[in-house]
């Protein structure tokens, strides 16, 4: 299909790791992104990965890319209450920035 | 500080009215975009512009119009032809690899 797919909800205990998963569709995608949206706000770019990479780590964030399965994941270590937000996966198809396709977002909630 | 400014934050529209949402950026980005966000859905592309005086329809352009007379500005007009305009509207710009988003405008039809 055409969609970038994510599960809608994830609940994690404070201090645990969160893993948000995404499947995309276009094997020619050049960049894959993770965005964070807090309530009533715009989207904030958290991280991105080139399609020729398998992993990218940035402080508490780890992105894993499995090109064979077209699977992208975002791991947040030591999840905090400030991590509560909606997380969007997005893929850029081809060379044009106009072809960025967003998933429907995963709402991450943190329980004490 | 560089960024994208959307205004107003909240907007109310009566049935049959046109309204214009403002988007201004001082990032010197060539490309600008308008997205619509509905609850539980991803972002859907309305219009985009890659250069001044040029713009292209996105996936859901019907009932919307845009202009790009200046590099910094990309206003979106929601016309009366848009039958279900209540949504959160996001403007974005890019230097080519990732987007910078504004804080959004929530439009409600009353």
XYZ file of C-alpha atoms in Angstrom:
222
model
C 0.000 0.000 0.000
C 0.858 3.674 0.021
C 0.774 4.242 3.760
C 3.421 4.597 6.395
C 2.063 2.540 9.280
C 2.451 2.947 13.007
C 0.538 1.668 15.983
C -1.629 4.394 17.496
C -0.774 4.048 21.182
C 2.080 3.014 23.438
C 2.154 3.110 27.239
C 5.462 2.836 29.063
C 6.520 3.039 32.688
C 8.724 5.974 33.618
C 12.377 4.969 33.463
C 11.801 2.089 31.041
C 12.728 2.140 27.380
C 10.117 2.994 24.763
C 10.221 1.416 21.334
C 8.051 2.921 18.626
C 7.789 0.969 15.402
C 7.005 1.979 11.852
C 6.750 0.249 8.514
C 7.164 2.130 5.288
C 6.510 1.180 1.722
C 9.025 2.588 -0.726
C 12.333 0.785 -1.027
C 13.764 3.831 -2.785
C 13.150 6.097 0.204
C 16.243 8.190 0.823
C 15.624 9.591 4.283
C 13.500 8.356 7.157
C 12.481 10.681 9.955
C 11.098 10.740 13.441
C 9.134 13.780 14.541
C 7.699 14.610 17.958
C 4.497 16.580 18.480
C 3.511 17.901 21.872
C -0.120 18.939 22.502
C -1.214 21.932 20.465
C 2.194 22.371 18.871
C 3.888 21.785 15.564
C 6.144 18.876 14.784
C 9.730 18.872 15.964
C 12.336 16.917 14.051
C 13.920 14.471 16.512
C 16.241 12.588 14.242
C 16.603 11.196 10.774
C 18.522 8.394 9.150
C 19.864 7.933 5.670
C 18.675 4.845 3.882
C 22.228 3.502 3.636
C 22.546 3.356 7.427
C 21.368 0.637 9.795
C 21.513 2.533 13.042
C 21.859 6.005 14.408
C 22.260 6.962 18.043
C 21.793 10.391 19.538
C 21.880 10.567 23.347
C 18.754 8.732 24.564
C 17.481 8.091 21.046
C 18.382 5.091 18.910
C 17.023 4.622 15.416
C 17.171 1.219 13.773
C 16.508 0.692 10.097
C 15.817 -2.685 8.501
C 15.650 -2.005 4.799
C 14.835 -5.572 3.880
C 11.656 -5.485 5.953
C 11.079 -1.730 5.453
C 10.947 -1.349 9.208
C 12.041 1.656 11.223
C 12.098 1.922 14.986
C 12.781 4.615 17.535
C 14.019 3.619 20.960
C 13.899 6.159 23.776
C 16.017 5.111 26.735
C 15.062 6.041 30.306
C 11.666 7.407 29.270
C 10.619 10.539 31.154
C 7.285 12.319 31.555
C 8.513 14.975 29.138
C 8.639 12.325 26.437
C 4.834 12.144 26.411
C 3.850 13.174 22.904
C 2.811 11.878 19.520
C 5.674 10.484 17.471
C 5.475 10.507 13.696
C 7.476 8.364 11.378
C 8.012 9.752 7.879
C 9.696 8.615 4.715
C 11.049 10.717 1.911
C 10.399 9.132 -1.429
C 12.834 10.099 -4.124
C 14.874 13.263 -4.248
C 12.148 15.822 -3.708
C 11.316 17.076 -0.248
C 7.732 17.347 -1.448
C 7.444 13.598 -1.270
C 7.650 13.158 2.481
C 4.900 10.796 3.637
C 3.898 10.786 7.298
C 2.501 7.978 9.367
C -0.550 8.571 11.533
C 1.517 8.962 14.679
C 2.000 6.944 17.871
C 0.795 8.507 21.093
C 3.292 7.714 23.845
C 1.983 7.923 27.387
C 4.125 7.546 30.481
C 2.825 5.914 33.628
C 4.461 6.337 37.037
C 16.037 33.345 16.296
C 15.130 31.727 12.993
C 11.853 29.922 12.664
C 8.375 29.695 11.244
C 5.561 31.816 12.606
C 1.956 30.847 12.053
C -0.906 33.096 12.965
C -3.414 33.169 14.400
C -3.127 30.245 16.800
C -6.901 29.821 16.885
C -9.340 30.863 14.186
C -13.094 30.599 13.967
C -14.918 30.680 10.676
C -18.568 31.019 9.901
C -20.134 28.888 7.237
C -19.547 30.357 3.779
C -16.614 32.549 4.755
C -13.111 32.520 3.387
C -10.305 32.754 5.909
C -6.567 33.176 5.456
C -3.913 31.545 7.602
C -0.546 33.237 7.775
C 2.832 31.523 7.575
C 6.107 33.451 7.696
C 9.646 32.072 7.871
C 13.014 33.763 8.326
C 15.089 30.675 7.662
C 15.808 31.551 4.048
C 14.273 28.245 2.972
C 13.101 27.981 -0.601
C 10.443 25.328 -0.102
C 7.312 25.786 1.997
C 4.375 23.492 2.688
C 0.888 23.412 4.134
C -0.412 20.325 5.893
C -3.726 19.487 7.453
C -3.887 17.322 10.563
C -7.043 15.596 11.761
C -7.265 13.578 14.999
C -5.773 10.109 14.709
C -4.491 10.772 11.223
C -1.163 11.657 9.785
C -0.390 14.892 8.019
C -1.943 15.407 4.612
C -0.316 17.738 2.118
C -2.484 20.598 0.873
C -0.114 22.737 -1.199
C 3.590 23.264 -1.515
C 5.885 25.807 -3.096
C 9.498 25.209 -4.026
C 10.210 28.697 -5.296
C 8.695 32.165 -5.282
C 5.732 32.626 -7.635
C 5.294 28.891 -8.066
C 3.239 26.360 -6.128
C 1.847 22.888 -6.600
C -1.248 21.073 -5.396
C -0.813 18.387 -2.815
C -3.104 15.484 -2.050
C -6.063 17.478 -0.702
C -5.939 20.871 -2.456
C -9.662 21.180 -3.199
C -11.216 24.105 -1.346
C -7.862 25.733 -0.587
C -5.727 28.346 -2.314
C -2.231 29.730 -1.740
C 0.122 32.400 -2.977
C 3.889 32.773 -2.849
C 4.759 36.348 -3.669
C 7.695 36.488 -1.262
C 10.176 33.864 -0.181
C 9.305 34.433 3.460
C 5.545 34.134 3.183
C 3.145 31.365 2.134
C -0.424 32.190 3.177
C -3.204 29.619 2.907
C -6.805 30.585 2.192
C -9.518 28.192 3.230
C -12.427 28.917 0.923
C -16.117 28.290 1.350
C -15.711 25.393 -1.082
C -13.888 23.420 1.613
C -16.739 21.482 3.162
C -15.002 20.222 6.268
C -12.381 22.811 7.207
C -12.231 22.186 10.958
C -8.699 20.909 11.543
C -5.217 21.776 12.732
C -3.145 23.390 9.981
C 0.620 23.184 9.932
C 3.039 25.153 7.816
C 6.561 23.884 7.206
C 9.678 24.831 5.318
C 12.795 22.954 4.357
C 16.314 23.543 3.108
C 16.016 20.182 1.371
C 16.256 17.272 3.778
C 13.953 17.780 6.740
C 11.121 20.064 7.690
C 10.884 22.837 10.216
C 7.297 23.262 11.359
C 5.358 26.196 12.678
C 3.266 25.857 15.827
C 0.028 25.463 13.889
C -3.354 27.142 13.530
C -6.474 25.462 14.807
C -9.417 26.353 12.594
C -12.955 25.751 13.776
C -16.147 26.305 11.821
C -18.935 27.783 13.932
